[in-house]
């Protein structure tokens, strides 16, 4: 049998990599990482964590605003430079903490860009490393439309690091990243303009909830231009001018490109070993294995329909570790919860409302206006609502929630979906009261499949 440096080499050190590595280490496997940037990847250093940290105060201020006409008077000022230094204080040490954690677990982190030489050999910087199994976990990078002046546009990574906020920002795209940043930054007094190719925002979500977010942002002074295709960006003194194909021009201080992200497949030498890939990512089978049997792919870099999120990357990482240790079962994803961290949130799981509306033979939807019905419990959030998706037998197969607490509540709803809970099982559960979850689950229970119903 060939003698390799490592049993498993991970290319990348984000969530798609390190969770599974810990499982392999416990099983006595020799593991290493190749990483060309900060240890821990996008979520830890440039994505979810920094975003959530800056969103915290914005969420509080947004909640306080609901009490303005009811007796609350407060003169709250949001100081971006101070919150940015708080962000640096919390986020900047994380890469070193992660490096320490992985080194303590016995994993070397080989620094540099990795490139396949053959199916067991990878060049990392000026080192050559061999491994029995290799897991590609290289994630995605920010993408800019290939138009004149694209160099003047910025990315989510840059906006999360801005020492001072521009006065007026143009967001290109009305997807999750744009809508989240528009919600966050308007709380800091930024004026925003959104240019979107489609005829509405947040296409994957319930149109009604997406429109509610758009309306809230309009109230906060955001201008929306739907059905517009960005054609070029020009610089004029300190300003940047976005021009669309129809002739619309928008002059602002900063432009954020948020029209999607692209898989990090370039420069990896995948063609040297014949691993199949496309701009959507690395192709894998239902065992997360590429067409080269000892090479797997995990996380955002995978060409997949499942949402590209931290928990799906973690799930795949754990699955691959167990597959390498001998588990023969194909990967089976449970219902995946996902959240749009706007103010308020939209959170969804399972079969989407859009999908249910297209397939009325299979699904029906119902609304639960829990914010109105239980207003005494809900911090004066009377528009909080859920749209639930039931199958023909009235099992809950999906839901979309709109409201401040939706990000937390979707986890409970996910359990109900995955466990296929019946009305009797829901009634056999006691939830803490008064809480939003109790309000929602009480109203939900009566709609679910009952073993006693004729
Ligand atoms: C602004 C933003 C906000 C987000 N918010 C959320 C959220 O709220 N919730 C959520 O679940 N998800 C969120 N995400 C998505 C989440 O960050 C990703 O799904 C997750 O980080 C994917 O992990 P990964 O390990 O697949 O990739 P990454 O974390 O991107 O890791 C890939 C690593 O590979 C390294 N690499 C790439 N190519 C090479 C190479 N050739 N050689 C060596 N190293 C290489 C990179 O340097 C990187 O460290 C957000 C993303 C962004 C950008």
CSV table of C-alpha atoms and ligand atoms in Angstrom, one decimal:
chain,number,residue,atom,x,y,z
A,1,UNK,CA,0.0,0.0,0.0
A,2,UNK,CA,1.3,3.5,-0.9
A,3,UNK,CA,2.8,5.5,1.9
A,4,UNK,CA,1.2,9.0,2.1
A,5,UNK,CA,2.1,12.0,4.3
A,6,UNK,CA,-1.5,12.1,5.6
A,7,UNK,CA,-4.7,10.0,5.6
A,8,UNK,CA,-6.8,13.1,4.8
A,9,UNK,CA,-5.8,16.5,3.4
A,10,UNK,CA,-8.5,19.3,3.5
A,11,UNK,CA,-8.0,22.2,1.0
A,12,UNK,CA,-9.5,25.1,2.9
A,13,UNK,CA,-10.1,25.5,6.7
A,14,UNK,CA,-13.7,26.7,6.9
A,15,UNK,CA,-16.7,24.9,8.3
A,16,UNK,CA,-16.8,22.5,5.4
A,17,UNK,CA,-13.4,21.2,6.6
A,18,UNK,CA,-12.6,21.4,10.3
A,19,UNK,CA,-15.7,19.8,11.8
A,20,UNK,CA,-15.1,16.5,10.0
A,21,UNK,CA,-11.4,16.7,10.7
A,22,UNK,CA,-12.1,16.5,14.5
A,23,UNK,CA,-14.1,13.3,13.9
A,24,UNK,CA,-11.2,11.8,11.9
A,25,UNK,CA,-8.7,12.8,14.6
A,26,UNK,CA,-10.7,11.0,17.2
A,27,UNK,CA,-10.6,7.9,15.0
A,28,UNK,CA,-6.8,8.2,14.9
A,29,UNK,CA,-6.4,9.5,11.4
A,30,UNK,CA,-3.5,11.7,10.3
A,31,UNK,CA,-5.0,15.0,9.0
A,32,UNK,CA,-3.7,18.3,7.6
A,33,UNK,CA,-5.1,21.5,6.1
A,34,UNK,CA,-4.0,23.6,3.2
A,35,UNK,CA,-5.1,27.3,3.6
A,36,UNK,CA,-4.2,30.4,1.6
A,37,UNK,CA,-5.9,32.9,3.8
A,38,UNK,CA,-7.1,33.2,7.4
A,39,UNK,CA,-7.8,30.0,9.3
A,40,UNK,CA,-11.6,29.4,9.7
A,41,UNK,CA,-12.8,30.6,6.3
A,42,UNK,CA,-15.5,33.0,5.3
A,43,UNK,CA,-18.1,32.6,8.1
A,44,UNK,CA,-15.6,33.1,10.9
A,45,UNK,CA,-13.6,36.0,9.3
A,46,UNK,CA,-15.6,37.7,6.6
A,47,UNK,CA,-19.2,36.6,6.7
A,48,UNK,CA,-21.9,35.5,9.2
A,49,UNK,CA,-20.0,36.3,12.5
A,50,UNK,CA,-19.0,39.9,11.6
A,51,UNK,CA,-22.5,40.5,10.1
A,52,UNK,CA,-24.3,39.2,13.2
A,53,UNK,CA,-22.1,41.2,15.5
A,54,UNK,CA,-22.9,44.5,13.7
A,55,UNK,CA,-26.6,43.5,13.3
A,56,UNK,CA,-27.0,43.1,17.1
A,57,UNK,CA,-27.3,46.8,17.9
A,58,UNK,CA,-29.3,47.5,14.7
A,59,UNK,CA,-31.9,44.9,15.7
A,60,UNK,CA,-32.3,46.3,19.2
A,61,UNK,CA,-32.9,49.8,17.8
A,62,UNK,CA,-35.4,48.5,15.3
A,63,UNK,CA,-37.3,46.7,18.1
A,64,UNK,CA,-37.3,49.8,20.3
A,65,UNK,CA,-38.9,51.8,17.4
A,66,UNK,CA,-42.1,49.8,17.9
A,67,UNK,CA,-42.6,51.4,21.2
A,68,UNK,CA,-42.1,55.0,20.0
A,69,UNK,CA,-45.7,55.9,20.0
A,70,UNK,CA,-46.5,53.9,23.2
A,71,UNK,CA,-44.4,55.9,25.6
A,72,UNK,CA,-40.7,55.1,24.9
A,73,UNK,CA,-38.6,58.1,24.4
A,74,UNK,CA,-34.9,57.6,23.8
A,75,UNK,CA,-32.3,59.4,21.8
A,76,UNK,CA,-30.2,56.6,20.5
A,77,UNK,CA,-27.1,57.2,18.4
A,78,UNK,CA,-25.5,54.5,16.3
A,79,UNK,CA,-21.7,55.1,16.0
A,80,UNK,CA,-20.4,52.9,13.2
A,81,UNK,CA,-16.6,53.6,13.8
A,82,UNK,CA,-17.1,52.4,17.5
A,83,UNK,CA,-19.1,49.3,16.5
A,84,UNK,CA,-16.4,48.6,13.9
A,85,UNK,CA,-13.7,48.7,16.5
A,86,UNK,CA,-15.9,46.3,18.6
A,87,UNK,CA,-16.1,44.1,15.5
A,88,UNK,CA,-12.3,44.0,15.2
A,89,UNK,CA,-11.9,43.3,18.9
A,90,UNK,CA,-14.2,40.2,18.7
A,91,UNK,CA,-13.6,38.9,15.1
A,92,UNK,CA,-9.8,39.6,14.5
A,93,UNK,CA,-8.5,37.1,17.2
A,94,UNK,CA,-10.8,34.3,15.9
A,95,UNK,CA,-8.4,33.1,13.1
A,96,UNK,CA,-5.6,32.6,15.7
A,97,UNK,CA,-8.0,30.9,18.1
A,98,UNK,CA,-9.0,28.5,15.3
A,99,UNK,CA,-5.3,27.9,14.3
A,100,UNK,CA,-4.5,27.1,18.0
A,101,UNK,CA,-7.5,24.8,18.2
A,102,UNK,CA,-6.6,22.9,15.0
A,103,UNK,CA,-2.9,22.7,16.0
A,104,UNK,CA,-3.8,21.4,19.5
A,105,UNK,CA,-5.9,18.7,17.8
A,106,UNK,CA,-2.7,17.7,16.0
A,107,UNK,CA,-3.4,19.2,12.6
A,108,UNK,CA,-0.7,21.1,10.7
A,109,UNK,CA,-2.0,24.0,8.6
A,110,UNK,CA,0.1,24.2,5.5
A,111,UNK,CA,0.0,27.8,4.2
A,112,UNK,CA,-0.4,28.7,0.6
A,113,UNK,CA,-2.6,28.1,-2.5
A,114,UNK,CA,-3.2,24.4,-3.2
A,115,UNK,CA,-3.0,22.9,-6.6
A,116,UNK,CA,-3.5,19.3,-7.6
A,117,UNK,CA,-0.5,17.5,-9.2
A,118,UNK,CA,-2.1,14.1,-9.3
A,119,UNK,CA,-5.0,12.5,-7.4
A,120,UNK,CA,-2.9,12.0,-4.2
A,121,UNK,CA,-0.5,14.9,-4.5
A,122,UNK,CA,-1.1,18.6,-3.9
A,123,UNK,CA,1.4,21.5,-4.2
A,124,UNK,CA,0.8,24.0,-1.4
A,125,UNK,CA,3.0,27.1,-1.9
A,126,UNK,CA,6.4,25.6,-2.3
A,127,UNK,CA,5.6,22.3,-0.5
A,128,UNK,CA,4.4,19.0,-2.0
A,129,UNK,CA,2.0,17.1,0.2
A,130,UNK,CA,0.5,13.6,-0.4
A,131,UNK,CA,-2.7,12.2,1.1
A,132,UNK,CA,-4.8,9.1,0.7
A,133,UNK,CA,-8.0,11.1,0.6
A,134,UNK,CA,-8.4,14.8,-0.3
A,135,UNK,CA,-11.4,17.0,0.5
A,136,UNK,CA,-11.9,20.1,-1.6
A,137,UNK,CA,-13.4,22.8,0.7
A,138,UNK,CA,-12.4,26.0,-1.0
A,139,UNK,CA,-15.8,27.8,-0.7
A,140,UNK,CA,-16.9,30.7,-3.0
A,141,UNK,CA,-15.6,34.2,-3.7
A,142,UNK,CA,-17.4,37.5,-4.2
A,143,UNK,CA,-18.4,38.0,-7.8
A,144,UNK,CA,-18.7,41.2,-9.8
A,145,UNK,CA,-20.6,41.6,-13.1
A,146,UNK,CA,-18.1,41.8,-16.0
A,147,UNK,CA,-19.0,45.4,-17.0
A,148,UNK,CA,-16.9,48.5,-17.7
A,149,UNK,CA,-15.9,50.1,-14.3
A,150,UNK,CA,-16.4,46.9,-12.3
A,151,UNK,CA,-13.2,47.8,-10.4
A,152,UNK,CA,-15.2,50.6,-8.7
A,153,UNK,CA,-17.6,48.2,-7.1
A,154,UNK,CA,-17.0,46.7,-3.6
A,155,UNK,CA,-17.9,43.4,-2.0
A,156,UNK,CA,-19.5,42.2,1.3
A,157,UNK,CA,-16.1,41.5,2.7
A,158,UNK,CA,-15.0,45.2,2.2
A,159,UNK,CA,-18.3,46.6,3.6
A,160,UNK,CA,-17.8,44.5,6.7
A,161,UNK,CA,-14.5,46.3,7.3
A,162,UNK,CA,-15.3,49.9,6.5
A,163,UNK,CA,-13.8,52.3,9.1
A,164,UNK,CA,-16.4,55.0,8.1
A,165,UNK,CA,-19.7,54.6,6.4
A,166,UNK,CA,-20.4,56.3,3.1
A,167,UNK,CA,-23.4,58.7,3.1
A,168,UNK,CA,-25.2,57.0,0.1
A,169,UNK,CA,-24.7,53.4,-1.1
A,170,UNK,CA,-26.0,51.7,-4.3
A,171,UNK,CA,-26.7,48.0,-3.8
A,172,UNK,CA,-26.5,46.0,-7.0
A,173,UNK,CA,-28.9,43.1,-6.6
A,174,UNK,CA,-31.9,42.7,-4.2
A,175,UNK,CA,-30.9,39.2,-2.9
A,176,UNK,CA,-30.1,38.2,0.7
A,177,UNK,CA,-26.8,40.1,1.0
A,178,UNK,CA,-28.1,43.4,-0.3
A,179,UNK,CA,-31.3,43.3,1.7
A,180,UNK,CA,-29.5,42.4,4.9
A,181,UNK,CA,-26.9,45.2,4.5
A,182,UNK,CA,-29.6,47.7,3.4
A,183,UNK,CA,-31.6,46.9,6.6
A,184,UNK,CA,-28.4,47.1,8.8
A,185,UNK,CA,-26.9,50.3,7.3
A,186,UNK,CA,-30.1,52.3,7.1
A,187,UNK,CA,-30.2,51.9,11.0
A,188,UNK,CA,-26.8,53.7,10.9
A,189,UNK,CA,-28.4,56.5,8.9
A,190,UNK,CA,-27.1,55.5,5.4
A,191,UNK,CA,-29.2,56.4,2.4
A,192,UNK,CA,-29.5,53.5,0.0
A,193,UNK,CA,-30.5,52.7,-3.6
A,194,UNK,CA,-31.1,49.2,-4.9
A,195,UNK,CA,-30.8,48.2,-8.5
A,196,UNK,CA,-32.2,44.8,-9.3
A,197,UNK,CA,-32.6,42.9,-12.6
A,198,UNK,CA,-35.6,40.9,-11.5
A,199,UNK,CA,-39.0,42.4,-10.9
A,200,UNK,CA,-38.9,41.9,-7.1
A,201,UNK,CA,-36.5,41.2,-4.1
A,202,UNK,CA,-35.6,37.9,-2.4
A,203,UNK,CA,-36.9,35.7,-5.2
A,204,UNK,CA,-36.5,32.4,-3.2
A,205,UNK,CA,-38.9,33.7,-0.6
A,206,UNK,CA,-42.7,34.3,-0.2
A,207,UNK,CA,-43.4,37.4,-2.3
A,208,UNK,CA,-45.7,38.9,0.4
A,209,UNK,CA,-42.9,38.8,3.0
A,210,UNK,CA,-40.3,40.0,0.6
A,211,UNK,CA,-42.6,43.0,-0.3
A,212,UNK,CA,-43.1,43.8,3.4
A,213,UNK,CA,-39.3,44.1,3.8
A,214,UNK,CA,-39.1,46.3,0.6
A,215,UNK,CA,-41.9,48.5,2.0
A,216,UNK,CA,-40.1,48.8,5.4
A,217,UNK,CA,-36.9,49.8,3.6
A,218,UNK,CA,-38.8,52.3,1.4
A,219,UNK,CA,-40.1,53.9,4.7
A,220,UNK,CA,-36.5,54.1,5.8
A,221,UNK,CA,-35.7,56.1,2.6
A,222,UNK,CA,-34.4,53.3,0.3
A,223,UNK,CA,-35.0,53.7,-3.4
A,224,UNK,CA,-35.7,50.5,-5.4
A,225,UNK,CA,-35.3,50.2,-9.1
A,226,UNK,CA,-36.5,46.7,-10.3
A,227,UNK,CA,-36.2,45.3,-13.9
A,228,UNK,CA,-32.9,47.2,-14.4
A,229,UNK,CA,-29.7,45.7,-15.7
A,230,UNK,CA,-26.5,47.3,-14.6
A,231,UNK,CA,-24.4,48.3,-17.7
A,232,UNK,CA,-21.5,50.2,-16.4
A,233,UNK,CA,-20.0,52.1,-13.5
A,234,UNK,CA,-18.1,55.4,-13.8
A,235,UNK,CA,-16.1,57.5,-11.4
A,236,UNK,CA,-16.8,61.2,-11.2
A,237,UNK,CA,-14.7,63.0,-8.6
A,238,UNK,CA,-15.5,61.3,-5.2
A,239,UNK,CA,-18.8,59.8,-6.6
A,240,UNK,CA,-19.6,56.6,-8.5
A,241,UNK,CA,-22.3,56.5,-11.2
A,242,UNK,CA,-24.1,53.3,-11.9
A,243,UNK,CA,-25.7,53.3,-15.4
A,244,UNK,CA,-28.3,50.7,-16.5
A,245,UNK,CA,-29.1,49.4,-19.9
A,246,UNK,CA,-32.4,51.4,-19.9
A,247,UNK,CA,-30.5,54.7,-19.2
A,248,UNK,CA,-31.1,55.0,-15.5
A,249,UNK,CA,-28.2,56.7,-13.7
A,250,UNK,CA,-27.6,56.6,-10.0
A,251,UNK,CA,-24.8,58.7,-8.4
A,252,UNK,CA,-23.7,57.6,-4.9
A,253,UNK,CA,-20.6,57.4,-2.7
A,254,UNK,CA,-20.1,53.6,-2.8
A,255,UNK,CA,-21.4,50.6,-4.8
A,256,UNK,CA,-21.8,47.1,-3.4
A,257,UNK,CA,-21.8,44.3,-5.9
A,258,UNK,CA,-24.2,41.6,-4.5
A,259,UNK,CA,-25.3,39.6,-7.5
A,260,UNK,CA,-24.1,36.2,-6.2
A,261,UNK,CA,-20.9,34.4,-5.4
A,262,UNK,CA,-18.9,32.0,-7.5
A,263,UNK,CA,-17.2,28.7,-6.6
A,264,UNK,CA,-13.4,28.8,-5.9
A,265,UNK,CA,-12.4,26.3,-8.5
A,266,UNK,CA,-9.8,28.3,-10.5
A,267,UNK,CA,-6.1,27.6,-9.9
A,268,UNK,CA,-6.8,24.3,-8.0
A,269,UNK,CA,-5.5,22.2,-10.9
A,270,UNK,CA,-8.8,20.2,-11.0
A,271,UNK,CA,-8.1,19.6,-14.8
A,272,UNK,CA,-4.7,18.0,-13.9
A,273,UNK,CA,-6.6,15.1,-12.1
A,274,UNK,CA,-9.8,15.2,-14.2
A,275,UNK,CA,-12.2,16.3,-11.4
A,276,UNK,CA,-15.4,17.5,-13.0
A,277,UNK,CA,-16.5,21.0,-12.3
A,278,UNK,CA,-18.3,24.0,-13.7
A,279,UNK,CA,-18.6,27.7,-12.6
A,280,UNK,CA,-21.4,26.4,-10.2
A,281,UNK,CA,-18.8,24.3,-8.4
A,282,UNK,CA,-17.4,20.8,-8.1
A,283,UNK,CA,-19.6,18.0,-9.1
A,284,UNK,CA,-20.2,15.2,-6.5
A,285,UNK,CA,-22.3,12.1,-6.2
A,286,UNK,CA,-24.6,11.2,-3.4
A,287,UNK,CA,-21.6,10.3,-1.3
A,288,UNK,CA,-20.0,13.8,-1.7
A,289,UNK,CA,-17.4,12.1,-3.8
A,290,UNK,CA,-16.1,13.6,-7.1
A,291,UNK,CA,-15.6,11.5,-10.2
A,292,UNK,CA,-12.1,10.7,-8.8
A,293,UNK,CA,-12.8,8.2,-6.0
A,294,UNK,CA,-10.4,9.4,-3.3
A,295,UNK,CA,-11.3,13.1,-3.8
A,296,UNK,CA,-14.4,14.6,-2.0
A,297,UNK,CA,-15.9,18.1,-2.0
A,298,UNK,CA,-17.7,19.8,0.8
A,299,UNK,CA,-19.5,23.1,1.5
A,300,UNK,CA,-20.0,26.2,-0.7
A,301,UNK,CA,-17.6,24.9,-3.5
A,302,UNK,CA,-20.0,22.0,-4.3
A,303,UNK,CA,-22.3,22.3,-7.3
A,304,UNK,CA,-25.6,21.7,-5.4
A,305,UNK,CA,-29.2,22.8,-5.0
A,306,UNK,CA,-29.1,22.7,-1.2
A,307,UNK,CA,-28.5,26.2,0.3
A,308,UNK,CA,-24.9,27.2,0.6
A,309,UNK,CA,-24.8,28.0,4.3
A,310,UNK,CA,-22.5,27.3,7.3
A,311,UNK,CA,-24.8,24.5,8.8
A,312,UNK,CA,-24.9,22.7,5.4
A,313,UNK,CA,-21.1,22.9,5.1
A,314,UNK,CA,-20.8,21.5,8.6
A,315,UNK,CA,-23.3,18.7,7.9
A,316,UNK,CA,-21.4,17.7,4.7
A,317,UNK,CA,-18.0,17.9,6.5
A,318,UNK,CA,-19.3,15.5,9.3
A,319,UNK,CA,-20.8,13.2,6.6
A,320,UNK,CA,-17.6,13.0,4.6
A,321,UNK,CA,-15.6,12.1,7.7
A,322,UNK,CA,-17.9,9.2,8.5
A,323,UNK,CA,-17.8,8.1,4.8
A,324,UNK,CA,-14.0,8.0,5.0
A,325,UNK,CA,-14.3,6.0,8.1
A,326,UNK,CA,-16.5,3.5,6.3
A,327,UNK,CA,-20.1,4.6,6.5
A,328,UNK,CA,-21.6,3.4,3.2
A,329,UNK,CA,-25.0,5.3,3.4
A,330,UNK,CA,-25.6,8.1,0.9
A,331,UNK,CA,-26.0,11.6,2.2
A,332,UNK,CA,-29.5,12.5,3.2
A,333,UNK,CA,-30.2,16.1,4.1
A,334,UNK,CA,-32.9,16.9,6.6
A,335,UNK,CA,-35.0,20.0,6.1
A,336,UNK,CA,-32.6,23.0,6.0
A,337,UNK,CA,-33.5,26.2,7.9
A,338,UNK,CA,-32.3,29.5,6.4
A,339,UNK,CA,-32.7,33.1,7.6
A,340,UNK,CA,-32.6,36.5,5.9
A,341,UNK,CA,-31.3,38.7,8.6
A,342,UNK,CA,-33.3,41.8,7.6
A,343,UNK,CA,-35.2,43.8,10.1
A,344,UNK,CA,-37.5,42.0,10.8
A,345,UNK,CA,-36.2,38.6,9.7
A,346,UNK,CA,-37.6,36.2,7.2
A,347,UNK,CA,-36.8,32.6,8.1
A,348,UNK,CA,-37.7,29.5,6.1
A,349,UNK,CA,-37.4,25.7,6.2
A,350,UNK,CA,-38.4,22.8,4.0
A,351,UNK,CA,-40.8,23.1,1.1
A,352,UNK,CA,-41.0,26.8,0.2
A,353,UNK,CA,-44.2,28.7,-0.2
A,354,UNK,CA,-43.3,29.4,-3.8
A,355,UNK,CA,-42.9,25.7,-4.5
A,356,UNK,CA,-46.2,24.9,-2.7
A,357,UNK,CA,-48.1,27.4,-4.7
A,358,UNK,CA,-46.8,25.8,-7.9
A,359,UNK,CA,-47.9,22.3,-6.8
A,360,UNK,CA,-51.5,22.6,-5.3
A,361,UNK,CA,-52.1,18.9,-5.9
A,362,UNK,CA,-49.4,18.1,-3.4
A,363,UNK,CA,-49.4,21.0,-0.9
A,364,UNK,CA,-51.6,23.6,0.7
A,365,UNK,CA,-50.6,26.7,2.6
A,366,UNK,CA,-52.1,28.3,5.7
A,367,UNK,CA,-51.3,31.6,7.4
A,368,UNK,CA,-50.8,31.9,11.1
A,369,UNK,CA,-50.9,35.6,12.1
A,370,UNK,CA,-49.4,34.9,15.6
A,371,UNK,CA,-48.3,38.5,16.1
A,372,UNK,CA,-51.9,39.8,15.9
A,373,UNK,CA,-53.6,37.0,17.8
A,374,UNK,CA,-51.1,37.1,20.7
A,375,UNK,CA,-50.1,40.7,20.7
A,376,UNK,CA,-49.7,40.7,24.5
A,377,UNK,CA,-46.7,38.4,24.1
A,378,UNK,CA,-45.0,39.8,21.1
A,379,UNK,CA,-43.3,43.0,21.9
A,380,UNK,CA,-45.9,45.0,20.0
A,381,UNK,CA,-44.9,43.1,16.8
A,382,UNK,CA,-48.4,42.7,15.5
A,383,UNK,CA,-47.4,41.9,11.9
A,384,UNK,CA,-45.3,38.8,12.9
A,385,UNK,CA,-46.7,35.9,10.8
A,386,UNK,CA,-46.0,32.4,9.6
A,387,UNK,CA,-47.1,30.8,6.3
A,388,UNK,CA,-47.0,27.1,6.7
A,389,UNK,CA,-46.9,24.4,4.0
A,390,UNK,CA,-48.8,21.2,4.7
A,391,UNK,CA,-48.8,18.0,2.6
A,392,UNK,CA,-52.0,16.1,1.7
A,393,UNK,CA,-52.0,14.3,5.0
A,394,UNK,CA,-51.5,17.6,6.9
A,395,UNK,CA,-47.9,16.9,8.0
A,396,UNK,CA,-45.9,20.1,8.2
A,397,UNK,CA,-43.3,20.1,5.4
A,398,UNK,CA,-42.3,23.7,5.2
A,399,UNK,CA,-42.8,27.2,6.7
A,400,UNK,CA,-41.8,30.8,6.2
A,401,UNK,CA,-41.8,33.1,9.2
A,402,UNK,CA,-41.8,36.9,9.2
A,403,UNK,CA,-40.8,38.6,12.4
A,404,UNK,CA,-38.0,39.7,14.7
A,405,UNK,CA,-37.8,36.3,16.5
A,406,UNK,CA,-38.1,34.2,13.3
A,407,UNK,CA,-34.4,33.3,13.3
A,408,UNK,CA,-34.7,31.6,16.6
A,409,UNK,CA,-38.2,30.1,16.1
A,410,UNK,CA,-37.4,28.5,12.8
A,411,UNK,CA,-35.2,26.0,14.7
A,412,UNK,CA,-38.3,24.7,16.6
A,413,UNK,CA,-40.3,24.6,13.4
A,414,UNK,CA,-37.4,22.6,11.8
A,415,UNK,CA,-37.7,20.0,14.5
A,416,UNK,CA,-41.5,19.7,13.9
A,417,UNK,CA,-40.9,19.3,10.2
A,418,UNK,CA,-38.1,16.7,10.5
A,419,UNK,CA,-39.9,14.7,13.2
A,420,UNK,CA,-43.2,14.8,11.2
A,421,UNK,CA,-45.0,15.7,14.5
A,422,UNK,CA,-48.7,15.1,14.7
A,423,UNK,CA,-51.3,17.2,16.5
A,424,UNK,CA,-51.2,14.6,19.4
A,425,UNK,CA,-47.4,14.9,19.7
A,426,UNK,CA,-47.6,18.7,19.7
A,427,UNK,CA,-50.2,18.6,22.5
A,428,UNK,CA,-48.0,16.2,24.4
A,429,UNK,CA,-45.3,18.9,24.5
A,430,UNK,CA,-45.2,21.7,27.0
A,431,UNK,CA,-43.6,24.9,25.7
A,432,UNK,CA,-42.5,27.8,27.9
A,433,UNK,CA,-45.1,30.6,28.3
A,434,UNK,CA,-45.3,33.4,27.4
A,435,UNK,CA,-43.0,33.0,24.4
A,436,UNK,CA,-43.4,33.5,20.7
A,437,UNK,CA,-42.7,29.8,20.1
A,438,UNK,CA,-45.5,28.8,22.5
A,439,UNK,CA,-47.9,31.1,20.6
A,440,UNK,CA,-46.9,29.8,17.2
A,441,UNK,CA,-46.9,26.1,18.2
A,442,UNK,CA,-50.3,26.3,19.9
A,443,UNK,CA,-51.8,27.8,16.8
A,444,UNK,CA,-49.9,25.3,14.5
A,445,UNK,CA,-50.9,22.2,16.5
A,446,UNK,CA,-54.6,22.2,15.5
A,447,UNK,CA,-53.7,22.3,11.8
A,448,UNK,CA,-51.4,19.2,11.9
A,449,UNK,CA,-52.1,15.6,11.0
A,450,UNK,CA,-54.2,13.9,13.7
A,451,UNK,CA,-54.1,10.1,14.2
A,452,UNK,CA,-57.6,10.4,15.7
A,453,UNK,CA,-59.2,12.4,12.8
A,454,UNK,CA,-61.4,10.4,10.5
B,1,LIG,C1,-21.5,38.3,3.9
B,1,LIG,C2,-21.9,36.9,4.2
B,1,LIG,C3,-22.8,36.6,5.1
B,1,LIG,C4,-23.2,35.3,5.4
B,1,LIG,N1,-24.1,35.0,6.3
B,1,LIG,C5,-24.4,33.7,6.6
B,1,LIG,C6,-25.4,33.5,7.6
B,1,LIG,O1,-25.9,34.4,8.3
B,1,LIG,N2,-25.7,32.1,7.9
B,1,LIG,C7,-25.1,31.1,7.2
B,1,LIG,O2,-25.4,30.0,7.5
B,1,LIG,N3,-24.2,31.4,6.2
B,1,LIG,C8,-23.9,32.7,5.9
B,1,LIG,N4,-23.0,32.9,4.9
B,1,LIG,C9,-22.4,31.8,4.1
B,1,LIG,C10,-21.3,31.1,4.9
B,1,LIG,O3,-20.3,32.0,5.2
B,1,LIG,C11,-20.7,29.9,4.0
B,1,LIG,O4,-21.8,29.1,3.6
B,1,LIG,C12,-19.7,29.1,4.7
B,1,LIG,O5,-18.6,30.0,5.2
B,1,LIG,C13,-19.1,28.0,3.8
B,1,LIG,O6,-18.0,27.4,4.4
B,1,LIG,P1,-16.9,26.7,3.5
B,1,LIG,O7,-16.0,26.0,4.4
B,1,LIG,O8,-17.6,25.9,2.4
B,1,LIG,O9,-16.2,27.8,2.7
B,1,LIG,P2,-15.3,29.1,3.3
B,1,LIG,O10,-15.6,29.4,4.7
B,1,LIG,O11,-15.4,30.1,2.3
B,1,LIG,O12,-13.8,28.4,3.3
B,1,LIG,C14,-13.1,28.2,2.1
B,1,LIG,C15,-11.6,28.4,2.5
B,1,LIG,O13,-10.8,27.8,1.4
B,1,LIG,C16,-9.7,28.6,1.3
B,1,LIG,N5,-9.2,28.4,-0.1
B,1,LIG,C17,-9.8,28.7,-1.3
B,1,LIG,N6,-9.1,28.2,-2.3
B,1,LIG,C18,-7.9,27.7,-1.8
B,1,LIG,C19,-6.8,27.1,-2.4
B,1,LIG,N7,-6.6,27.0,-3.7
B,1,LIG,N8,-5.8,26.7,-1.6
B,1,LIG,C20,-5.9,26.9,-0.2
B,1,LIG,N9,-7.0,27.4,0.4
B,1,LIG,C21,-8.0,27.8,-0.4
B,1,LIG,C22,-10.2,30.0,1.5
B,1,LIG,O14,-9.1,30.9,1.8
B,1,LIG,C23,-11.1,29.8,2.6
B,1,LIG,O15,-10.5,30.0,3.9
B,1,LIG,C24,-22.6,34.2,4.6
B,1,LIG,C25,-21.6,34.5,3.6
B,1,LIG,C26,-21.3,35.8,3.4
B,1,LIG,C27,-20.2,36.2,2.3
